[in-house]
Short mmCIF file of C-alpha atoms in Angstrom, two decimals:
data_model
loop_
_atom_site.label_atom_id
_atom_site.label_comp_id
_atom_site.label_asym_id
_atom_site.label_seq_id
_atom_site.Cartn_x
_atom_site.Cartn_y
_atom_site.Cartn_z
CA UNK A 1 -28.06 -6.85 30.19
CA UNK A 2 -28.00 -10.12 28.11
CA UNK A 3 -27.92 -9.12 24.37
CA UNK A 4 -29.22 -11.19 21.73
CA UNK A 5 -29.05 -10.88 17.94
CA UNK A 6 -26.53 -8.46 17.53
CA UNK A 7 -27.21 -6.03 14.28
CA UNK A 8 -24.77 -7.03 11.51
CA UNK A 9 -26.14 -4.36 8.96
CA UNK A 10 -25.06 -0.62 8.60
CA UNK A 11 -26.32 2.29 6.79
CA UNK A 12 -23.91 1.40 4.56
CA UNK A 13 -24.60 -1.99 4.24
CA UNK A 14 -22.24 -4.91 5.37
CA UNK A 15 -22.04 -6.46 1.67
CA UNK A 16 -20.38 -3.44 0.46
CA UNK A 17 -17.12 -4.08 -1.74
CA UNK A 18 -14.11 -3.38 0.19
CA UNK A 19 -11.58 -0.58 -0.16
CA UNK A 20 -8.40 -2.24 -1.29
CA UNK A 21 -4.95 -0.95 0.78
CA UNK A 22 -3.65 0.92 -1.80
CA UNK A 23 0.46 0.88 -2.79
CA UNK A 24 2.64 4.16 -3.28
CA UNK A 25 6.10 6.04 -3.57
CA UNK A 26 8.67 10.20 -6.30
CA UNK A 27 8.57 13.38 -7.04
CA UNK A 28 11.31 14.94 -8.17
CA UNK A 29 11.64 18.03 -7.14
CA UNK A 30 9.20 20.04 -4.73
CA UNK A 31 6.51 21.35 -7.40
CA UNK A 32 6.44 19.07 -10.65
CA UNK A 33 2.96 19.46 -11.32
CA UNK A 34 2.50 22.92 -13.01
CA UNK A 35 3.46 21.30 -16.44
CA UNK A 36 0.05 20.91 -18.09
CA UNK A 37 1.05 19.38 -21.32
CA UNK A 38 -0.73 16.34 -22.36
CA UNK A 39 1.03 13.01 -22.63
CA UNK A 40 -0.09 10.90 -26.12
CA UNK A 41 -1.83 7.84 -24.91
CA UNK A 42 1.09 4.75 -25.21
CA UNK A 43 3.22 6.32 -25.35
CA UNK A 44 5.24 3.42 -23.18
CA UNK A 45 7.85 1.85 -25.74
CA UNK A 46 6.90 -2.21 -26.11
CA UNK A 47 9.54 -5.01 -26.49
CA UNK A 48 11.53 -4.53 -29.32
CA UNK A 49 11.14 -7.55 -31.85
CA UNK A 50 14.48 -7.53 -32.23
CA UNK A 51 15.87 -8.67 -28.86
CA UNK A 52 19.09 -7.62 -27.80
CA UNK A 53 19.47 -4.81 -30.97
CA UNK A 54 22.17 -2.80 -30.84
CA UNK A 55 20.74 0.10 -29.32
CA UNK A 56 20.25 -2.02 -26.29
CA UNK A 57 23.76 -1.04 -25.07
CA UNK A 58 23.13 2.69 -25.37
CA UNK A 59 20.01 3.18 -24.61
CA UNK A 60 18.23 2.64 -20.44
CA UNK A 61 15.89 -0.33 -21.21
CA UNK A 62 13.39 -0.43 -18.35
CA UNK A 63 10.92 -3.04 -17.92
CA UNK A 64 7.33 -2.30 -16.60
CA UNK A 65 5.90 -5.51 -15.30
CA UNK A 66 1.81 -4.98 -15.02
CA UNK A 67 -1.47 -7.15 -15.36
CA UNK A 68 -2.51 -5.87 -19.18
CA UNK A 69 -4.93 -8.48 -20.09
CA UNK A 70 -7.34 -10.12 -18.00
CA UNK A 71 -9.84 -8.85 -15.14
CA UNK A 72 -7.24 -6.61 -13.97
CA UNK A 73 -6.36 -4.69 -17.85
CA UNK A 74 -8.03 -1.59 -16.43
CA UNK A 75 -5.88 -1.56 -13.35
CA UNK A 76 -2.90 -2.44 -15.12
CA UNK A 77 -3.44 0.31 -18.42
CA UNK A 78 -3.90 2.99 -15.58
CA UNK A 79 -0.62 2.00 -14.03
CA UNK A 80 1.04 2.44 -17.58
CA UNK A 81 -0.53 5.48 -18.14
CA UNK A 82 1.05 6.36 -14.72
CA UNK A 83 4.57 5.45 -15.04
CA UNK A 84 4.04 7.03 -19.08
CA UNK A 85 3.48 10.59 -16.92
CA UNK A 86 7.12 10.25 -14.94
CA UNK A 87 8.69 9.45 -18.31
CA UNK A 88 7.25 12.53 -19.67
CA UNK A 89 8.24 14.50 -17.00
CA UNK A 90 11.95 13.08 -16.16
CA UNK A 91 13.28 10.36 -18.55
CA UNK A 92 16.31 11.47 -20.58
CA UNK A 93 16.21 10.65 -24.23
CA UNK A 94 17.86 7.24 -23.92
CA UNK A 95 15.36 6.12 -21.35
CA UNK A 96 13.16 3.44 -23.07
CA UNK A 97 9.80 2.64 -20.79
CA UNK A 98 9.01 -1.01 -22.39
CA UNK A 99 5.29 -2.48 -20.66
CA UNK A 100 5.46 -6.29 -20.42
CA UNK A 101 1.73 -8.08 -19.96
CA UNK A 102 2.10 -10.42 -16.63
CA UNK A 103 -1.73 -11.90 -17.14
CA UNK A 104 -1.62 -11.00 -12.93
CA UNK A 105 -0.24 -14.71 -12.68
CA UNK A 106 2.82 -16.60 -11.25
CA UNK A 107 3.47 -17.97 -14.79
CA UNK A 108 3.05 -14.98 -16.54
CA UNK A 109 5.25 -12.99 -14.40
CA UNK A 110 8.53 -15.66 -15.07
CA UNK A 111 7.10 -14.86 -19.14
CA UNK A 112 7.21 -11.34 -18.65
CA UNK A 113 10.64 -11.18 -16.98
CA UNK A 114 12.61 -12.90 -19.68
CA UNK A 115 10.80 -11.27 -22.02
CA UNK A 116 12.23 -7.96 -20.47
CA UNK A 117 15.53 -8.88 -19.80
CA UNK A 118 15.91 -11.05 -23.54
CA UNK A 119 15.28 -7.09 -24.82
CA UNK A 120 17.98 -5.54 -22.80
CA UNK A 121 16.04 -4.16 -19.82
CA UNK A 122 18.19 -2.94 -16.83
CA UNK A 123 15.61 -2.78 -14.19
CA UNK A 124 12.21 -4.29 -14.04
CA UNK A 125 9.13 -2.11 -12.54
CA UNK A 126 6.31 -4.37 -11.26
CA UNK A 127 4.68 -6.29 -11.35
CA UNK A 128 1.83 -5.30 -8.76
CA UNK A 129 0.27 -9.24 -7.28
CA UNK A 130 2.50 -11.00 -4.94
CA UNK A 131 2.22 -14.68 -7.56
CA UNK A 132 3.50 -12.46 -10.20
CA UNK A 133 6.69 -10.68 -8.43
CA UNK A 134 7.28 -14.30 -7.00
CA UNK A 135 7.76 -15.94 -10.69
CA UNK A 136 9.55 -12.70 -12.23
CA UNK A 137 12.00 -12.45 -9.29
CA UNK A 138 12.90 -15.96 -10.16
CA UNK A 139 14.17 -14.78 -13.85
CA UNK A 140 15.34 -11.29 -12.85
CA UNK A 141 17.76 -12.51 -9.84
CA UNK A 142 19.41 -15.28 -11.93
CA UNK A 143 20.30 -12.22 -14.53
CA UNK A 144 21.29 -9.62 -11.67
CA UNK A 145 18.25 -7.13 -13.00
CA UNK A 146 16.89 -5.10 -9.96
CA UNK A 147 13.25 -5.46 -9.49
CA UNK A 148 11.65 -2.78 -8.04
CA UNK A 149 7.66 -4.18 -7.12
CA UNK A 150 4.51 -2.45 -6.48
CA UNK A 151 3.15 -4.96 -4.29
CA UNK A 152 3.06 -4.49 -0.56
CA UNK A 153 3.46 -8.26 0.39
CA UNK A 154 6.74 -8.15 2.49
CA UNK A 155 7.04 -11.81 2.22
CA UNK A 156 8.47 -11.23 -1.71
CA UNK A 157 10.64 -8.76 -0.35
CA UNK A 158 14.30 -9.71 -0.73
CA UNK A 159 17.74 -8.96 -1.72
CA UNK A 160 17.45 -7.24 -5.27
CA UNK A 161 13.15 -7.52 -5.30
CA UNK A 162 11.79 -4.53 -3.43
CA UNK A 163 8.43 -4.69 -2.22
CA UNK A 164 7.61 -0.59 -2.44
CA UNK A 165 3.70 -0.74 -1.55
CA UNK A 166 2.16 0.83 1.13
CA UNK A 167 3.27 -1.92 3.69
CA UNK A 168 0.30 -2.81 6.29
CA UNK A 169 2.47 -4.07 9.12
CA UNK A 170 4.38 -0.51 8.66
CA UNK A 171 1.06 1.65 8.64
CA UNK A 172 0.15 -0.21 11.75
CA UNK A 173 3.56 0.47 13.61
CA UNK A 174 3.04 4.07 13.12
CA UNK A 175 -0.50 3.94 14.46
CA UNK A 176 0.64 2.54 17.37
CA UNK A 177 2.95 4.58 18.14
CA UNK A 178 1.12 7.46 18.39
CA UNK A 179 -1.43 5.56 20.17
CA UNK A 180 1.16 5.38 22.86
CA UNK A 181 1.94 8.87 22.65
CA UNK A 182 -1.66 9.66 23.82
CA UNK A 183 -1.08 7.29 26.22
CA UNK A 184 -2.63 4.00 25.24
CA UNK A 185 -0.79 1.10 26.14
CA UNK A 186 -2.35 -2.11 26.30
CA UNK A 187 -3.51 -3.29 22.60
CA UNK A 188 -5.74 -6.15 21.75
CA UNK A 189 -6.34 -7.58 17.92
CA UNK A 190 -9.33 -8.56 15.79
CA UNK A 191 -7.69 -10.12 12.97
CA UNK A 192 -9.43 -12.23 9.75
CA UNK A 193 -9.32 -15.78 9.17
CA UNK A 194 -6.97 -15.78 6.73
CA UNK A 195 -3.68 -14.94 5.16
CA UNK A 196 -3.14 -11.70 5.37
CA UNK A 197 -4.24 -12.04 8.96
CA UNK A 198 -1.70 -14.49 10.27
CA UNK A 199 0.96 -12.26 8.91
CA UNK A 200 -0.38 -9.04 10.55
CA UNK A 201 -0.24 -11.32 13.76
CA UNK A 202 3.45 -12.88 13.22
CA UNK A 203 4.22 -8.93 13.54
CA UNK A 204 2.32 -7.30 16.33
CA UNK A 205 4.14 -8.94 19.87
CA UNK A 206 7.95 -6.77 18.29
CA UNK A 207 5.55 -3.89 16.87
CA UNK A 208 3.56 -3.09 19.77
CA UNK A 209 6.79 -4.03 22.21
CA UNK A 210 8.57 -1.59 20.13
CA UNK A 211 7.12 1.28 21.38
CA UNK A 212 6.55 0.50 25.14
CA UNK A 213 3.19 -1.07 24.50
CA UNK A 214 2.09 -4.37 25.92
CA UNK A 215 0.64 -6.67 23.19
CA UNK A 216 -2.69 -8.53 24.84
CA UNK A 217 -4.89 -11.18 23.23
CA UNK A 218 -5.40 -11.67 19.44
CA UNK A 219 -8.63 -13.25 17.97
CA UNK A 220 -9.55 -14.30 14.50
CA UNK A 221 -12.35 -14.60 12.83
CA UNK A 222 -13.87 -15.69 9.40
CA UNK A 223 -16.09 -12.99 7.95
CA UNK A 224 -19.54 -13.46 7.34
CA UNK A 225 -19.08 -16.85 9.12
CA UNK A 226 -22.49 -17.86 11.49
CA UNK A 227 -20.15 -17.74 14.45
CA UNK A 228 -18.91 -14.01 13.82
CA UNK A 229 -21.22 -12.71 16.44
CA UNK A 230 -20.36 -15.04 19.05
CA UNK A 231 -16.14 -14.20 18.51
CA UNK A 232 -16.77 -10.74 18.83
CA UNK A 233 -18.99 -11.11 22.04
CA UNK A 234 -16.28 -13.73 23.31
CA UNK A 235 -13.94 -10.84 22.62
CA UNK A 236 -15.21 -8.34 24.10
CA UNK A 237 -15.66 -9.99 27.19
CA UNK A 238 -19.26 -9.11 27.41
CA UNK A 239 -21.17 -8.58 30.83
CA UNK A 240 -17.54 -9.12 32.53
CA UNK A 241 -17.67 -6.16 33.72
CA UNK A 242 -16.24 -2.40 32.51
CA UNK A 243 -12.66 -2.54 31.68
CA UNK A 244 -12.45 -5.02 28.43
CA UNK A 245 -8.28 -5.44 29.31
CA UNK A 246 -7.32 -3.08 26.41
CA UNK A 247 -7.08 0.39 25.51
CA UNK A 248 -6.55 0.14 21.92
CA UNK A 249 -7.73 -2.06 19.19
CA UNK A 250 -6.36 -3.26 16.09
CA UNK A 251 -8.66 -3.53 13.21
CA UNK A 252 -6.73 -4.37 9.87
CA UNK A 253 -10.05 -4.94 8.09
CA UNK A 254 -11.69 -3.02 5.62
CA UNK A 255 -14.83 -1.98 3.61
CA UNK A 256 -18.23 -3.90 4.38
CA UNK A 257 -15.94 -6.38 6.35
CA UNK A 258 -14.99 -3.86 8.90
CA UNK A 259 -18.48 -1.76 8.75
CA UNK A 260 -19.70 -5.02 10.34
CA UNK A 261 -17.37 -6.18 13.14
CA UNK A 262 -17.06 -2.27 14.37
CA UNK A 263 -20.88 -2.92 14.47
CA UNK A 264 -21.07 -5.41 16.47
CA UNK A 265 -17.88 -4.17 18.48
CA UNK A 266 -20.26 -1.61 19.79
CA UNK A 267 -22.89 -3.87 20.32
CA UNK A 268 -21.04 -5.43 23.06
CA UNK A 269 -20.02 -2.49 24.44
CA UNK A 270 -16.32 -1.82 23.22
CA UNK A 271 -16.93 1.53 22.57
CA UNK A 272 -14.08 3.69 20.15
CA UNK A 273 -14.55 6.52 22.44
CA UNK A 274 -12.64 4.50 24.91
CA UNK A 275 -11.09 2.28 23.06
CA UNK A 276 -8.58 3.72 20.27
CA UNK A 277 -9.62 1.85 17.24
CA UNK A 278 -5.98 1.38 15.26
CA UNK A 279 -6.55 0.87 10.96
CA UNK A 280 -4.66 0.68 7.77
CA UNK A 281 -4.68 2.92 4.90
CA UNK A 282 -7.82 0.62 3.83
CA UNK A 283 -9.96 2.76 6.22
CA UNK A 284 -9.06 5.58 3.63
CA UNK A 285 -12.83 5.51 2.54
CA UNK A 286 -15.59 7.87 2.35
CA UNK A 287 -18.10 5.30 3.14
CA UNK A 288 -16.80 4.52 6.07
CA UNK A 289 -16.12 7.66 7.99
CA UNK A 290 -19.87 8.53 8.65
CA UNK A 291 -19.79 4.97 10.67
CA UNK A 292 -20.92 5.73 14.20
CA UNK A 293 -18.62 2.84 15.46
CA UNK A 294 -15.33 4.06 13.94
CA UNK A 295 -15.83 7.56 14.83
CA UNK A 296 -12.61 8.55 16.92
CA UNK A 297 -10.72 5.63 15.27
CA UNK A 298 -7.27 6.25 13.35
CA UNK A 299 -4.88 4.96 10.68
CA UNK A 300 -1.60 5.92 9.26
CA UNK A 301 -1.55 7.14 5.57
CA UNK A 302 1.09 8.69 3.00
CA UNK A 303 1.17 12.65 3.10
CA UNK A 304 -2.09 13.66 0.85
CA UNK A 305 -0.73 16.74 -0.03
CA UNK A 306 -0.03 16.11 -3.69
CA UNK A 307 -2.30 13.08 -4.49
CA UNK A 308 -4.96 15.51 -5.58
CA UNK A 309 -2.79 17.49 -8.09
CA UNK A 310 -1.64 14.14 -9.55
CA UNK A 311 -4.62 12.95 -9.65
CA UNK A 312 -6.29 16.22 -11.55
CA UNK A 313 -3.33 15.94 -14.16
CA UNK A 314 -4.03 12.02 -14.82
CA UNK A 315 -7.59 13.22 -15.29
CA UNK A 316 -6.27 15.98 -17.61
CA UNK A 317 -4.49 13.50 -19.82
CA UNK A 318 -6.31 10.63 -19.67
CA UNK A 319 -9.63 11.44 -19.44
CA UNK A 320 -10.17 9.62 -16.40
CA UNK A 321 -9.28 9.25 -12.36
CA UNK A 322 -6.31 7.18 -11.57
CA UNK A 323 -6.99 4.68 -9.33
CA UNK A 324 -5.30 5.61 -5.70
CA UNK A 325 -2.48 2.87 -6.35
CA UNK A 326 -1.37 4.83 -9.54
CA UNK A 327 1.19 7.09 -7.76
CA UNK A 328 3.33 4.25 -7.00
CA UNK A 329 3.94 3.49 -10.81
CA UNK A 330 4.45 7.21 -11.42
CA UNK A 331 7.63 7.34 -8.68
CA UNK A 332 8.67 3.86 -9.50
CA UNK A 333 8.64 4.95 -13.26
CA UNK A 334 10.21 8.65 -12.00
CA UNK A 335 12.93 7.02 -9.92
CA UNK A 336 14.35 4.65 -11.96
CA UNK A 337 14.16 7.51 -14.76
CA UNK A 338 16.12 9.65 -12.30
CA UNK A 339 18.68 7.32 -11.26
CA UNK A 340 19.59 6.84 -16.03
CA UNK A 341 20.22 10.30 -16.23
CA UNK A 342 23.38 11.92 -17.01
CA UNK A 343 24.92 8.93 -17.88
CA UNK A 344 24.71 7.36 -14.60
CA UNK A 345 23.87 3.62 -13.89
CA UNK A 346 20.95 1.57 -12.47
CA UNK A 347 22.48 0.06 -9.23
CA UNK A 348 21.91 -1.43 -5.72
CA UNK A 349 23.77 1.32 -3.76
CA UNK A 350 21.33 3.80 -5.78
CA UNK A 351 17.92 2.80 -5.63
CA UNK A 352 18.76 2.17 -1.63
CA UNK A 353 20.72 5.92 -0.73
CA UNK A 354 19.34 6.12 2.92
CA UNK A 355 18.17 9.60 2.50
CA UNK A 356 15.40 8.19 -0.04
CA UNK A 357 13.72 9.85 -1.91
CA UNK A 358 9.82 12.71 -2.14
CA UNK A 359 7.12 10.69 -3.20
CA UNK A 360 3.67 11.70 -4.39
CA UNK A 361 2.64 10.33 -0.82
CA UNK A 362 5.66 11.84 1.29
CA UNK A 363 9.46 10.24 2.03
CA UNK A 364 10.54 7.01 1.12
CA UNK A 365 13.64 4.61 0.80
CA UNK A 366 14.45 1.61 0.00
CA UNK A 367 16.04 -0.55 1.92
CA UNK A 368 18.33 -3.58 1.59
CA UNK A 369 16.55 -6.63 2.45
CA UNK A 370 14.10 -5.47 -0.52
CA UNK A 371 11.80 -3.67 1.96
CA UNK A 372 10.43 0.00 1.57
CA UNK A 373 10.29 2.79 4.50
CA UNK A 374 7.46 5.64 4.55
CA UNK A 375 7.10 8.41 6.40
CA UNK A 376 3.07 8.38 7.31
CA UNK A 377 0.79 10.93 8.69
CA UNK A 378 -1.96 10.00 11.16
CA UNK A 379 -5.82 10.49 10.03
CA UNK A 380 -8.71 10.22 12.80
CA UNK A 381 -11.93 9.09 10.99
CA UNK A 382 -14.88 11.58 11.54
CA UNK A 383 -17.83 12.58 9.86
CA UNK A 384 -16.92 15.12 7.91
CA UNK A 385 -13.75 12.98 6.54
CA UNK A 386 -10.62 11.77 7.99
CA UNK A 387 -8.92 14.71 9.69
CA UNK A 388 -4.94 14.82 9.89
CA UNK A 389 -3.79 14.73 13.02
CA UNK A 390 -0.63 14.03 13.59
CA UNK A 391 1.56 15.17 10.37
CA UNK A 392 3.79 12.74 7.93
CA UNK A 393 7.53 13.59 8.67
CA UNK A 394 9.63 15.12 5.96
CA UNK A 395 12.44 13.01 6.75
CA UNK A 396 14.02 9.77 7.99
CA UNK A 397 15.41 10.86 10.79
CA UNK A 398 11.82 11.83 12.61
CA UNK A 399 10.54 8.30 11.63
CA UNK A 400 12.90 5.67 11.90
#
């Protein structure tokens, strides 16, 4: 039957802001959060005035690279507060914590970088945009001073500057696979118009391939563009008959973005209860697991187990909820503490041991090329919430 007018609108609504991909990574030792004392608000050490003091050589300067002023100052202050919580818990005396405003810019981050390493920093945490890591990685490199990010842009990954976000091209690869393991193996792509798009596409043919999959056709499309329904009905093939040429669907999107194309998806017939919708940890959102659409669909996500607890004792503390990307400050913050104790030193062979390291959101490592490695579990959206359904492993050697 010839459809016209597909719906674009939700319960939900399509306009709805988006759930941003959120970035993570240490927890030293199995149960850290019993420890209810409070932390003093800033308690962060800033840049000496004096650079390059004499305590400089005997204490652990660390640099923490975030967005302070500006639209993002919220996002950035929670980070601090973040990191502040992994001194508390496992910096050594000597361990100075010193917060450096980027302004979330290209510019500032270069600023921010000599700023840090004119005071004697040894590592720099941060900063968390892409523009930002780009212009302190500049500084940092040319003074051998590990940088240790929290973006999840793999394209600023490189030898010394570690990207350790939540990396979407790795949350997909895990999806996949166990796609495959329930026996889907011919994968399609709906991908935006845009950046972050085209790189999610340079990755999918070795991803897919990877795991005994066959990678089909890719489309793009610009959201909330006048041709959006006509893409999706071109890509689903509509009154072609039953079998669409793929079994499983990848769907990077998120928030009122995705609410919309999984809309019209259905519309024209590609229905998630045949089709295994694939996601990123952007689909981690209670507005959109009561979508009739998505139900059935699944996405890759750091073990929950202790996000909750850290997130009560930020509360506890701070007086507020941390936003979900704080947890990568705190083990950023915990593992470069970690690494300064007991006199030991800050260096490459370190911060990339290949037996990594517990997160707040399960295993990581580092890696040399300036990438991180996770160790995800597997969430199927349903009403209720996301249910777990395929457990993160405990250690490398189930993942990679």
């Amino acid at each position: 039957m010839q459809r016209d007018g597909a719906p674009v609108e939700t319960a939900n609504g399509p306009n709805a802001d988006a759930t941003r991909a959120p970035d993570q990574g240490l927890i030293p030792d199995a149960n850290p959060w019993t420890n209810d004392a409070a932390l003093p608000e800033g308690v962060g050490e800033e840049i000496p005035t004096l650079f390059n003091d004499a305590a400089a050589s005997s204490e652990k300067r660390v640099a923490l690279l975030l967005p302070l002023s500006g639209q993002n100052a919220a996002l950035g202050r929670a980070m601090r507060h973040a990191a502040e919580l992994a001194m508390f818990d496992i910096a050594a005396d000597d361990f100075i914590l010193m917060p450096v405003d980027t302004e979330g810019t290209y510019q500032g981050g270069q600023n921010a970088a000599r700023k840090a390493i004119d005071a004697g920093a040894k590592m720099i945490l941060g900063p968390l945009f892409s523009e930002s890591v780009s212009g302190a990685s500049e500084i940092a490199k040319a003074a051998n001073v590990p940088v240790v990010s929290f973006s999840n842009n793999r394209r600023v990954a490189e030898n010394g500057v570690w990207v350790n976000g939540l990396i979407p091209e790795d949350q997909i690869a895990r999806a996949v696979g166990y796609a495959t393991s329930q026996g889907k193996y011919r994968f399609a792509a709906l991908l935006p118009q845009n950046d972050y798009g085209r790189q999610i596409s340079a990755s999918l043919d070795s991803i897919v391939s990877r795991v005994g999959g066959t990678m089909g056709r890719v489309a793009f499309y610009q959201p909330g563009s006048e041709n959006l329904q006509q893409t999706i009905k071109s890509f689903a093939r509509y009154n072609s008959g039953p079998d669409s040429g793929f079994d499983a669907l990848i769907l990077p999107t998120t928030g009122g973005d995705l609410r919309q194309v999984s809309a019209m998806l259905a519309y024209y017939d590609v229905d998630s209860s045949v089709v295994q919708f694939i996601g990123t940890f952007g689909w981690n959102d209670p507005a959109l697991f009561s979508e009739p659409a998505l139900k059935g669909g699944i996405y890759a996500a750091p073990n929950p187990g202790n996000w909750e607890s850290f997130a009560n004792r930020f509360e506890r503390t701070f007086g507020s909820q941390p936003p979900r990307i704080a947890s990568i400050a705190y083990d950023s913050a915990a593992l470069a503490a970690l690494l300064s104790r007991d006199g030991k030193e800050i260096s490459e062979a370190a911060l990339t041991n290949s037996t990594g390291f517990v997160g707040v959101d399960g295993v990581f490592r580092l890696t040399q090329d300036g990438r991180s490695e996770r160790g995800y579990a597997i969430m199927k959206v349903a009403p209720g919430g996301a249910k777990e359904v395929a457990p993160a492993p405990e250690s490398f050697d189930q993942v990679f």
